[in-house]
Coordinates of C-alpha atoms in Angstrom, one line a residue:
Chain A
X76 CA -4.8 6.7 -31.4
X77 CA -6.1 9.7 -31.9
X78 CA -8.6 10.0 -35.6
X79 CA -7.5 14.1 -36.8
X80 CA -10.4 15.3 -35.6
X81 CA -10.2 14.1 -31.8
X82 CA -8.8 18.2 -31.0
X83 CA -5.8 17.3 -28.6
X84 CA -6.1 19.4 -25.6
X85 CA -2.6 20.0 -23.9
X86 CA -2.4 20.6 -21.0
X87 CA -1.0 24.0 -18.7
X88 CA 0.5 22.4 -15.6
X89 CA 1.6 25.7 -13.9
X90 CA -2.5 26.0 -14.5
X91 CA -3.1 23.1 -12.7
X92 CA -0.5 23.7 -10.5
X93 CA -2.8 26.3 -9.1
X94 CA -5.9 24.4 -8.0
X95 CA -3.8 21.9 -5.4
X96 CA -3.2 24.3 -2.5
X97 CA -0.5 21.8 -0.5
X98 CA 1.9 22.1 -4.4
X99 CA 3.0 25.2 -2.8
X100 CA 4.6 24.5 1.0
X101 CA 8.0 24.1 1.6
X102 CA 9.9 20.8 3.4
X103 CA 12.7 21.2 5.0
X104 CA 12.7 24.6 3.5
X105 CA 12.6 23.9 0.3
X106 CA 9.6 23.3 -2.2
X107 CA 7.7 20.1 -1.7
X108 CA 8.5 17.7 -4.5
X109 CA 5.7 15.3 -4.0
X110 CA 5.9 11.7 -6.0
X111 CA 4.3 9.2 -3.1
X112 CA 0.9 9.7 -5.1
X113 CA 0.7 5.9 -6.5
X114 CA 0.0 5.6 -2.4
X115 CA -1.8 9.2 -2.5
X116 CA -2.6 11.9 -4.7
X117 CA -3.2 15.4 -3.4
X118 CA -6.5 17.2 -3.7
X119 CA -7.6 20.2 -5.3
X120 CA -9.0 23.1 -4.3
X121 CA -12.5 22.3 -5.4
X122 CA -12.4 18.7 -4.0
X123 CA -11.5 20.7 -0.4
X124 CA -14.1 23.1 -1.1
X125 CA -16.8 20.8 -1.5
X126 CA -15.5 19.0 1.9
X127 CA -15.9 21.7 3.5
X128 CA -19.4 22.8 1.1
X129 CA -21.0 19.9 2.3
X130 CA -20.7 21.0 6.4
X131 CA -21.4 24.2 6.5
X132 CA -24.2 24.1 4.3
X133 CA -25.7 20.9 4.8
X134 CA -24.5 17.8 6.5
X135 CA -27.2 15.2 7.5
X136 CA -27.7 11.8 7.6
X137 CA -28.4 10.0 3.8
X138 CA -31.2 7.6 2.7
X139 CA -34.0 8.2 6.8
X140 CA -34.3 11.9 7.0
X141 CA -37.7 13.8 5.5
X142 CA -35.9 17.2 6.6
X143 CA -34.5 19.4 3.6
X144 CA -30.5 19.1 4.7
X145 CA -31.4 15.2 4.7
X146 CA -32.8 14.8 1.2
X147 CA -29.2 17.8 0.3
X148 CA -27.9 15.6 0.9
X149 CA -28.6 12.1 0.6
X150 CA -29.4 14.3 -3.6
X151 CA -25.8 15.0 -3.2
X152 CA -24.3 12.0 -3.0
X153 CA -26.6 10.1 -4.8
X154 CA -25.2 12.7 -7.4
X155 CA -21.5 10.9 -6.7
X156 CA -22.5 7.7 -7.3
X157 CA -23.8 9.3 -11.0
X158 CA -20.7 10.6 -11.8
X159 CA -19.0 7.0 -11.1
X160 CA -21.5 5.2 -13.1
X161 CA -20.8 7.1 -15.9
X162 CA -16.7 7.6 -14.8
X163 CA -15.7 3.7 -14.8
X164 CA -18.8 3.0 -17.6
X165 CA -21.4 1.2 -16.1
X166 CA -24.9 0.6 -17.0
X167 CA -26.3 1.2 -14.0
X168 CA -26.1 3.2 -10.4
X169 CA -27.1 0.2 -8.3
X170 CA -23.7 -1.9 -9.3
X171 CA -21.5 0.9 -7.6
X172 CA -20.7 0.0 -4.1
X173 CA -19.7 3.2 -2.1
X174 CA -16.8 1.2 0.3
X175 CA -13.6 2.6 2.8
X176 CA -11.3 2.0 -0.8
X177 CA -9.7 -0.2 -2.9
X178 CA -9.6 -3.4 0.2
X179 CA -12.7 -2.9 1.8
X180 CA -14.6 -4.0 -1.9
X181 CA -12.2 -7.1 -2.1
X182 CA -12.9 -7.8 0.5
X183 CA -16.4 -7.5 0.5
X184 CA -15.9 -9.7 -2.5
X185 CA -14.1 -11.9 -0.9
X186 CA -17.0 -12.2 1.6
X187 CA -19.7 -12.1 0.1
X188 CA -19.5 -13.7 -3.2
X189 CA -16.2 -16.7 -1.6
X190 CA -18.2 -17.9 1.6
X191 CA -20.9 -18.5 -0.8
X192 CA -19.9 -20.3 -3.5
X193 CA -15.8 -20.7 -3.0
X194 CA -15.9 -24.9 -1.6
X195 CA -13.0 -27.3 -0.9
X196 CA -10.7 -27.7 -3.5
X197 CA -11.8 -24.7 -5.5
X198 CA -9.0 -22.3 -7.1
X199 CA -7.9 -18.6 -6.6
X200 CA -6.0 -17.4 -9.2
X201 CA -4.0 -14.0 -8.5
X202 CA -0.6 -12.8 -9.6
X203 CA 2.9 -12.4 -8.2
X204 CA 2.5 -8.4 -8.7
X205 CA -0.6 -8.3 -6.7
X206 CA -0.4 -5.6 -3.8
X207 CA -1.4 -7.6 -0.1
X208 CA -4.7 -6.4 -0.4
X209 CA -5.0 -8.7 -3.1
X210 CA -3.6 -11.7 -1.8
X211 CA -5.3 -11.6 1.7
X212 CA -8.5 -11.5 2.3
X213 CA -8.7 -14.4 -0.6
X214 CA -5.7 -16.6 1.6
X215 CA -7.9 -16.0 4.4
X216 CA -11.1 -17.7 1.8
X217 CA -9.2 -20.2 0.9
X218 CA -7.8 -21.1 4.2
X219 CA -11.5 -21.4 5.5
X220 CA -13.3 -22.8 3.2
X221 CA -9.6 -26.0 1.8
X222 CA -9.3 -24.3 -1.4
X223 CA -6.3 -22.9 -3.4
X224 CA -4.3 -19.7 -3.7
X225 CA -2.5 -20.3 -7.5
X226 CA -0.2 -17.4 -9.0
X227 CA 0.6 -16.3 -12.0
X228 CA 4.4 -15.6 -11.5
X229 CA 5.6 -12.0 -13.4
X230 CA 9.2 -12.4 -15.1
X231 CA 12.5 -10.0 -15.4
X232 CA 10.6 -7.4 -16.9
X233 CA 7.9 -7.1 -14.3
X234 CA 5.9 -8.4 -17.1
X235 CA 2.3 -11.0 -16.5
X236 CA 3.9 -14.3 -17.6
X237 CA 0.9 -15.3 -20.6
X238 CA 0.9 -18.7 -21.3
X239 CA 1.5 -19.6 -17.3
X240 CA -2.4 -17.6 -17.1
X241 CA -3.4 -19.4 -19.2
X242 CA -1.9 -22.9 -18.1
X243 CA -2.9 -22.3 -14.7
X244 CA -7.0 -21.5 -15.6
X245 CA -8.8 -24.3 -15.5
X246 CA -12.0 -26.2 -14.4
X247 CA -11.4 -25.7 -10.9
X248 CA -11.1 -21.6 -11.2
X249 CA -13.9 -20.4 -9.4
X250 CA -12.3 -16.7 -9.3
X251 CA -8.9 -14.7 -10.7
X252 CA -8.2 -11.7 -9.7
X253 CA -5.8 -9.8 -10.8
X254 CA -4.2 -5.9 -10.4
X255 CA -4.0 -4.0 -13.6
X256 CA -2.1 -1.8 -12.9
X257 CA 0.8 -2.9 -10.2
X258 CA 1.9 -0.1 -7.8
X259 CA 5.3 -1.0 -7.1
X260 CA 6.5 -1.9 -10.8
X261 CA 3.7 0.4 -13.0
X262 CA 3.3 -2.0 -15.0
X263 CA -0.3 -2.8 -17.2
X264 CA -1.4 -5.5 -16.6
X265 CA -3.5 -6.5 -20.7
X266 CA -7.0 -7.5 -18.2
X267 CA -9.6 -7.2 -20.7
X268 CA -7.0 -10.2 -23.1
X269 CA -7.3 -12.0 -19.4
X270 CA -10.3 -11.6 -18.7
X271 CA -12.5 -13.2 -21.7
X272 CA -10.1 -16.3 -21.2
X273 CA -10.5 -16.0 -18.1
X274 CA -14.8 -16.3 -19.0
X275 CA -13.7 -18.8 -21.3
X276 CA -12.8 -21.0 -19.1
X277 CA -15.4 -20.3 -17.1
X278 CA -14.2 -18.1 -14.5
X279 CA -15.7 -14.9 -12.5
X280 CA -12.0 -11.8 -12.6
X281 CA -12.0 -9.7 -10.4
X282 CA -9.7 -6.1 -11.3
X283 CA -7.2 -4.6 -7.8
X284 CA -8.4 -0.3 -10.4
X285 CA -6.8 1.4 -7.4
X286 CA -3.6 2.6 -9.5
X287 CA -5.6 2.0 -12.9
X288 CA -8.7 4.4 -12.9
X289 CA -5.8 7.7 -12.5
X290 CA -3.9 7.1 -15.4
X291 CA -6.4 4.2 -17.8
X292 CA -9.5 4.7 -19.6
X293 CA -11.9 2.7 -17.4
X294 CA -15.0 1.4 -19.3
X295 CA -16.2 -1.9 -17.3
X296 CA -18.2 -2.8 -19.6
X297 CA -15.8 -2.8 -22.3
X298 CA -13.4 -4.9 -20.0
X299 CA -16.5 -6.9 -19.1
X300 CA -14.5 -7.8 -15.8
X301 CA -17.7 -8.7 -13.3
X302 CA -15.5 -6.8 -10.4
X303 CA -13.1 -3.9 -10.7
X304 CA -12.0 -2.1 -7.0
X305 CA -10.7 1.1 -6.9
X306 CA -10.6 4.4 -4.1
X307 CA -11.1 8.1 -4.1
X308 CA -8.1 8.9 -2.4
X309 CA -5.8 7.8 -5.6
X310 CA -7.3 10.3 -7.7
X311 CA -7.4 13.1 -6.7
X312 CA -10.1 12.3 -4.7
X313 CA -11.1 12.5 -0.8
X314 CA -9.6 9.5 1.9
X315 CA -11.3 6.6 3.4
X316 CA -13.8 6.8 0.2
X317 CA -14.0 3.8 -2.8
X318 CA -16.1 2.2 -5.4
X319 CA -16.8 -1.5 -5.9
X320 CA -18.3 -2.2 -9.4
X321 CA -20.2 -5.0 -9.7
X322 CA -22.3 -6.0 -12.1
X323 CA -25.6 -6.3 -11.4
X324 CA -26.6 -10.1 -11.3
X325 CA -24.1 -11.3 -9.5
X326 CA -24.3 -8.5 -6.6
X327 CA -28.4 -8.9 -6.3
X328 CA -26.9 -12.9 -5.6
X329 CA -24.5 -11.8 -3.3
X330 CA -25.4 -12.7 0.5
X331 CA -24.7 -8.7 2.4
X332 CA -21.4 -8.0 3.5
X333 CA -21.9 -6.4 7.0
X334 CA -25.3 -6.1 9.1
X335 CA -26.6 -2.9 9.7
X336 CA -28.7 0.2 9.0
X337 CA -29.1 1.0 5.7
X338 CA -29.3 -2.2 4.4
X339 CA -31.9 -3.7 5.4
X340 CA -36.0 -3.0 4.2
X341 CA -37.2 -4.4 8.0
X342 CA -36.4 -6.1 10.8
X343 CA -38.2 -8.1 13.6
X344 CA -36.4 -10.8 15.9
X345 CA -37.0 -13.4 13.6
X346 CA -36.0 -12.3 10.4
X347 CA -34.4 -10.0 8.5
X348 CA -35.0 -8.9 5.0
X349 CA -32.6 -7.1 2.8
X350 CA -32.3 -3.5 0.9
X351 CA -32.1 -3.5 -2.4
X352 CA -28.8 -2.9 -4.5
X353 CA -27.3 -1.0 -4.1
X354 CA -28.2 -0.3 -0.8
X355 CA -27.5 -4.2 0.9
X356 CA -23.6 -3.9 0.8
X357 CA -23.6 -0.5 2.4
X358 CA -24.6 -0.8 5.8
X359 CA -24.1 2.1 8.4
X360 CA -23.4 5.3 8.0
X361 CA -21.4 5.8 5.6
X362 CA -18.4 8.6 4.4
X363 CA -20.9 10.6 3.2
X364 CA -18.1 14.3 2.8
X365 CA -15.8 11.7 1.3
X366 CA -18.6 10.8 -0.9
X367 CA -20.4 13.9 -1.8
X368 CA -16.7 15.1 -2.6
X369 CA -15.5 13.2 -4.6
X370 CA -17.5 14.2 -7.6
X371 CA -15.2 17.5 -7.8
X372 CA -12.3 15.4 -7.7
X373 CA -13.9 13.1 -10.9
X374 CA -15.2 16.8 -12.7
X375 CA -12.1 17.7 -12.5
X376 CA -10.3 14.6 -14.0
X377 CA -12.9 15.0 -16.9
X378 CA -12.4 18.6 -17.5
X379 CA -8.5 18.4 -17.5
X380 CA -9.3 15.4 -20.4
X381 CA -7.6 12.3 -19.7
X382 CA -6.4 12.1 -23.0
X383 CA -4.4 15.5 -21.7
X384 CA -3.3 13.6 -18.5
X385 CA -2.0 10.2 -20.0
X386 CA 0.3 12.0 -22.6
X387 CA 1.5 14.7 -19.8
X388 CA 2.3 11.2 -17.9
X389 CA 3.9 9.5 -20.4
X390 CA 5.6 12.6 -20.8
X391 CA 7.2 12.6 -17.3
X392 CA 7.8 8.4 -17.1
X393 CA 10.0 8.3 -19.9
X394 CA 11.5 11.3 -18.5
X395 CA 12.3 10.1 -15.5
X396 CA 14.0 6.8 -17.1
X397 CA 16.0 8.4 -19.7
X398 CA 17.3 10.8 -16.3
X399 CA 18.0 7.8 -13.6
X400 CA 19.4 5.7 -16.1
X401 CA 22.3 7.8 -15.9
X402 CA 22.9 7.8 -12.2
X403 CA 25.8 5.3 -11.6
X404 CA 24.3 1.9 -9.8
X405 CA 20.7 2.6 -10.5
X406 CA 19.0 0.1 -11.4
X407 CA 14.9 0.1 -12.1
X408 CA 13.2 -2.5 -11.2
X409 CA 9.6 -2.6 -13.5
X410 CA 10.6 -2.1 -17.8
X411 CA 7.2 -3.7 -18.4
X412 CA 6.4 -2.9 -22.5
X413 CA 3.4 -1.4 -21.1
X414 CA 3.5 0.7 -17.7
X415 CA 2.3 3.8 -16.1
X416 CA 3.5 6.5 -14.1
X417 CA 5.4 4.8 -11.8
X418 CA 9.3 4.1 -11.0
X419 CA 11.1 1.7 -8.9
X420 CA 14.9 1.5 -8.6
X421 CA 17.3 -0.1 -6.2
X422 CA 21.3 1.5 -6.6
X423 CA 23.6 -1.1 -5.8
X424 CA 25.1 -1.1 -2.2
X425 CA 22.6 1.1 -1.0
X426 CA 19.9 0.7 1.6
X427 CA 16.3 2.1 -0.2
X428 CA 16.2 3.8 3.7
X429 CA 18.9 5.9 3.4
X430 CA 18.2 7.5 -0.4
X431 CA 14.5 8.5 1.4
X432 CA 15.0 10.5 3.8
X433 CA 18.2 12.0 2.0
X434 CA 15.5 13.0 -0.2
X435 CA 13.1 14.0 1.9
X436 CA 15.9 16.2 3.6
X437 CA 15.3 17.9 -0.1
X438 CA 11.4 18.2 -0.1
X439 CA 11.4 15.6 -1.8
X440 CA 8.7 13.2 -1.2
X441 CA 9.5 9.4 -2.5
X442 CA 8.3 6.3 -1.7
X443 CA 10.8 3.5 -0.1
X444 CA 10.2 -0.2 1.7
X445 CA 8.0 -3.4 0.2
X446 CA 5.0 -1.0 -1.2
X447 CA 2.9 -4.0 0.8
X448 CA 3.3 -6.3 -2.6
X449 CA 6.8 -8.6 -1.0
X450 CA 6.3 -11.9 -3.0
X451 CA 6.4 -9.2 -5.7
X452 CA 10.1 -8.4 -4.5
X453 CA 10.8 -12.0 -3.3
X454 CA 10.4 -12.6 -6.4
X455 CA 13.2 -9.8 -7.8
X456 CA 15.4 -11.0 -4.6
X457 CA 15.9 -7.8 -2.5
X458 CA 14.6 -6.3 0.4
X459 CA 12.9 -3.2 -1.4
X460 CA 13.5 -0.5 -3.6
X461 CA 12.7 3.6 -4.0
X462 CA 9.6 4.3 -5.8
X463 CA 8.7 7.6 -7.1
X464 CA 4.9 8.2 -9.0
X465 CA 3.5 10.4 -10.4
X466 CA 0.6 12.8 -11.1
X467 CA -0.8 15.2 -13.3
X468 CA 0.9 18.4 -11.2
X469 CA 4.0 17.1 -11.5
X470 CA 7.0 19.0 -14.3
X471 CA 10.0 18.0 -15.8
X472 CA 12.2 20.0 -13.9
X473 CA 10.6 17.8 -10.7
X474 CA 12.4 15.2 -12.0
X475 CA 16.0 17.6 -12.2
X476 CA 15.6 17.5 -8.6
X477 CA 14.9 14.0 -8.0
X478 CA 17.6 13.3 -10.5
X479 CA 20.3 15.9 -8.5
X480 CA 18.8 14.8 -5.3
X481 CA 20.2 11.6 -6.2
X482 CA 23.3 12.3 -7.5
X483 CA 23.9 13.4 -3.7
X484 CA 23.0 11.4 -1.7
X485 CA 25.3 8.1 -3.6
X486 CA 27.6 10.8 -3.4
X487 CA 27.2 11.1 0.1
X488 CA 26.3 7.6 1.4
X489 CA 29.6 5.8 -1.1
X490 CA 31.6 8.7 0.2
Chain B
X1288 CA 34.0 1.8 31.6
X1289 CA 33.0 5.3 30.3
X1290 CA 34.2 8.5 32.0
X1291 CA 31.6 10.9 30.8
X1292 CA 28.1 9.8 32.4
X1293 CA 25.3 9.2 30.1
X1294 CA 23.5 12.6 30.6
X1295 CA 27.0 14.2 30.1
X1296 CA 27.9 11.8 26.9
X1297 CA 23.8 13.0 25.4
X1298 CA 25.3 16.7 26.3
X1299 CA 28.8 16.2 23.9
X1300 CA 26.8 14.3 20.8
X1301 CA 24.1 17.8 21.1
X1302 CA 26.9 20.1 21.0
X1303 CA 28.4 18.8 18.0
X1304 CA 25.0 18.8 16.4
X1305 CA 25.1 22.7 17.3
X1306 CA 28.2 23.3 14.7
X1307 CA 25.5 21.6 11.8
X1308 CA 23.1 24.9 10.6
X1309 CA 21.0 22.5 7.7
X1310 CA 19.9 19.4 7.6
X1311 CA 22.6 17.9 4.8
X1312 CA 24.8 18.9 7.0
X1313 CA 23.6 16.4 10.2
X1314 CA 22.9 13.7 8.0
X1315 CA 26.9 14.1 6.9
X1316 CA 27.6 13.1 10.3
X1317 CA 25.2 11.1 10.4
X1318 CA 26.3 8.6 7.4
X1319 CA 29.7 9.5 8.5
X1320 CA 29.2 7.7 11.7
X1321 CA 27.6 4.9 11.2
X1322 CA 30.3 4.1 8.4
X1323 CA 32.8 4.7 10.9
X1324 CA 31.0 1.5 13.1
X1325 CA 31.9 -1.8 13.9
X1326 CA 31.1 -4.1 12.0
X1327 CA 28.9 -6.7 12.8
X1328 CA 31.1 -10.5 13.2
X1329 CA 28.8 -12.0 10.5
X1330 CA 28.5 -14.6 13.1
X1331 CA 26.2 -13.1 15.0
X1332 CA 23.7 -11.8 12.6
X1333 CA 21.3 -14.6 13.3
X1334 CA 17.5 -14.1 13.4
X1335 CA 17.3 -13.6 17.0
X1336 CA 19.7 -11.1 17.5
X1337 CA 17.9 -9.2 15.2
X1338 CA 15.5 -6.4 16.3
X1339 CA 12.9 -6.2 13.1
X1340 CA 12.1 -3.2 11.5
X1341 CA 9.6 -2.5 8.9
X1342 CA 11.7 -1.5 5.7
X1343 CA 15.6 -2.2 7.7
X1344 CA 17.4 -4.7 9.5
X1345 CA 19.0 -4.3 12.8
X1346 CA 21.3 -6.8 14.6
X1347 CA 21.6 -6.8 18.6
X1348 CA 24.5 -8.5 20.7
X1349 CA 24.4 -7.7 24.2
X1350 CA 28.1 -8.8 27.1
X1351 CA 27.0 -8.3 30.3
X1352 CA 30.4 -7.9 31.7
X1353 CA 31.4 -7.4 35.3
X1354 CA 28.0 -5.4 36.3
X1355 CA 28.0 -3.3 32.4
X1356 CA 26.1 -4.0 29.8
X1357 CA 28.2 -4.3 26.2
X1358 CA 26.1 -3.5 23.3
X1359 CA 27.3 -4.5 19.1
X1360 CA 25.1 -3.8 16.7
X1361 CA 24.6 -3.1 13.3
X1362 CA 22.0 -2.3 10.2
X1363 CA 21.8 -3.1 6.5
X1364 CA 20.6 1.1 6.0
X1365 CA 23.5 3.1 6.8
X1366 CA 21.3 6.2 8.6
X1367 CA 20.0 4.2 10.8
X1368 CA 24.0 2.5 11.2
X1369 CA 25.1 6.0 12.2
X1370 CA 21.8 6.4 15.0
X1371 CA 23.4 2.8 15.9
X1372 CA 26.8 4.2 17.1
X1373 CA 25.5 7.1 18.6
X1374 CA 23.5 4.6 21.3
X1375 CA 26.5 3.1 21.2
X1376 CA 28.5 5.8 22.7
X1377 CA 25.7 6.9 25.2
X1378 CA 25.3 3.4 26.5
X1379 CA 27.3 0.8 26.1
X1380 CA 29.4 -0.3 29.0
X1381 CA 26.6 1.0 31.6
X1382 CA 24.7 -0.5 34.6
X1383 CA 21.9 -2.2 33.7
X1384 CA 19.9 0.8 36.0
X1385 CA 21.8 3.7 34.5
X1386 CA 20.6 1.6 30.9
X1387 CA 17.3 1.2 32.1
X1388 CA 17.3 4.7 33.4
X1389 CA 18.2 7.0 30.6
X1390 CA 15.8 9.3 29.2
X1391 CA 18.2 9.2 25.4
X1392 CA 16.4 13.2 25.2
X1393 CA 19.7 13.8 23.1
X1394 CA 17.4 12.3 20.5
X1395 CA 14.8 14.9 20.0
X1396 CA 17.7 17.8 21.5
X1397 CA 19.4 16.7 17.6
X1398 CA 16.2 16.5 15.8
X1399 CA 15.7 12.3 14.4
X1400 CA 12.5 12.1 16.7
X1401 CA 11.2 11.8 13.7
X1402 CA 13.4 8.2 13.4
X1403 CA 12.1 6.8 16.5
X1404 CA 8.4 8.3 15.7
X1405 CA 8.2 6.0 12.3
X1406 CA 8.1 3.4 13.7
X1407 CA 7.7 0.9 10.4
X1408 CA 10.4 2.7 9.1
X1409 CA 12.7 2.1 10.7
X1410 CA 13.9 -0.4 13.4
X1411 CA 15.4 2.3 16.3
X1412 CA 12.9 2.7 18.4
X1413 CA 13.0 -1.2 18.7
X1414 CA 16.0 -1.3 18.8
X1415 CA 16.2 1.5 21.8
X1416 CA 13.3 -1.2 23.2
X1417 CA 15.9 -4.0 22.9
X1418 CA 18.9 -2.4 24.8
X1419 CA 17.0 -1.5 27.2
X1420 CA 15.3 -5.1 28.0
X1421 CA 18.7 -7.0 28.3
X1422 CA 19.1 -4.0 30.9
X1423 CA 15.7 -5.4 32.8
X1424 CA 17.1 -9.2 32.3
X1425 CA 20.3 -8.6 32.9
X1426 CA 19.2 -6.7 36.3
X1427 CA 17.4 -9.3 37.5
X1428 CA 19.6 -12.3 36.0
X1429 CA 23.0 -10.9 38.5
X1430 CA 22.6 -11.3 42.1
X1431 CA 25.4 -8.7 42.3
X1432 CA 23.2 -5.7 41.0
X1433 CA 20.3 -7.3 42.5
X1434 CA 21.6 -6.2 45.7
X1435 CA 22.6 -3.4 45.3

């Protein structure tokens, strides 16, 4: 609850929408309604301008150059690192590793930390609501090492069953890797409590924060997670850019993930010594433009105000629940007590793909399918869902459009 | 045996679609076609007959009779079913050579190319491939067609 002294900033959605050029486009002759934000968010003009400004003014390879352009590019690149550090509350900039995205962050940990620390018979614990990105890297690791992948089950509401989590944690559990916010259901998992339990058990904890950073306040020190991975493109930033946070002591002890330029100190054919953190994990030329243009995305969120954004998104979510539940035969998959910005649903005797095509016909973008979470769909015995996911620029009017589009689709398909 | 050639049947479909002004009307018509498609005997809905798409599934069966191929198919998604029904109308009852050489331009002409391009979202492209694969296979297997 906010203290009475806090000034509640309210959100001017129209002013926000003006910052997103793409919002003005039409699809199939109608104004775009973009409800696929859990896949990727749209970008504000400040991010787009920063991309162009970078290439127009100081495009250069970073860190090694002595010339002015290289200095300016390096400074801008490193400023984003500081901005990210502050955004997620990390204690040191060396704990911020730039990656291509969440998937690469998880793979980095599975490959580097995992191959060094996991032995035959050890266990890695994930959950039944993980994205394939937080399943496959651990599966590969377990296969290679003869370790065992264990899975925390999900209840009918789409929440993790905490008693099972507690039961599954044991002395063989080396690491727990759990999604903070489910991309398919919107469920917010109680990761802080889960991290405390894992640590008591002597296990490390990695958070897949892909969906969480844009909706929740993230303070990695408060969470006390060991690793936290997310992508810029789901946070109003450019694609191909992501962040892996790791506790410094862990990162220092980990071997490099990839070899190449930037990550070395000295190379001879006999022996290579590695650069210090964070560069040890940033082999090769990174997505410099993406990282530079990520900073205005963070600024956009901070300036708009996380509380104001959250309040707006909560309003969208509860209105969407209310309006969609009026549609006959529609069932919302994922009724967690604590959820954000995602409505996943099925409609009796209607294939999600048909819904997706007919909504697109009216300019409404939703996602249909298994959302890269096939085991979760199996859990609910469905082939997939249609999913609407919301962001700061969405309006209640757009949800009315969605509801109208759905009613129409159902009428045509059932007629 | 169909009275009209593949190209003539394609032209017929293109003309039918030319009556529709809006995308909504086009899709409503496709959905109607999907609903009219004869259901496939559940016995044929095996993994072997399944053409995999990422989201919707298609089951396809081909029967070779008197030098011609007759297709039956179904999908769990309605719009794909409608598209299937058009493909069957164009290709079923043709000789392997006719099927192999069919350009199927009508798909583009009626504005449904997106359903072929998005290989991840449905089984339509795989289905066209599979129909042509059957034609190739029967052509090789059949001594009569091989002589031609």
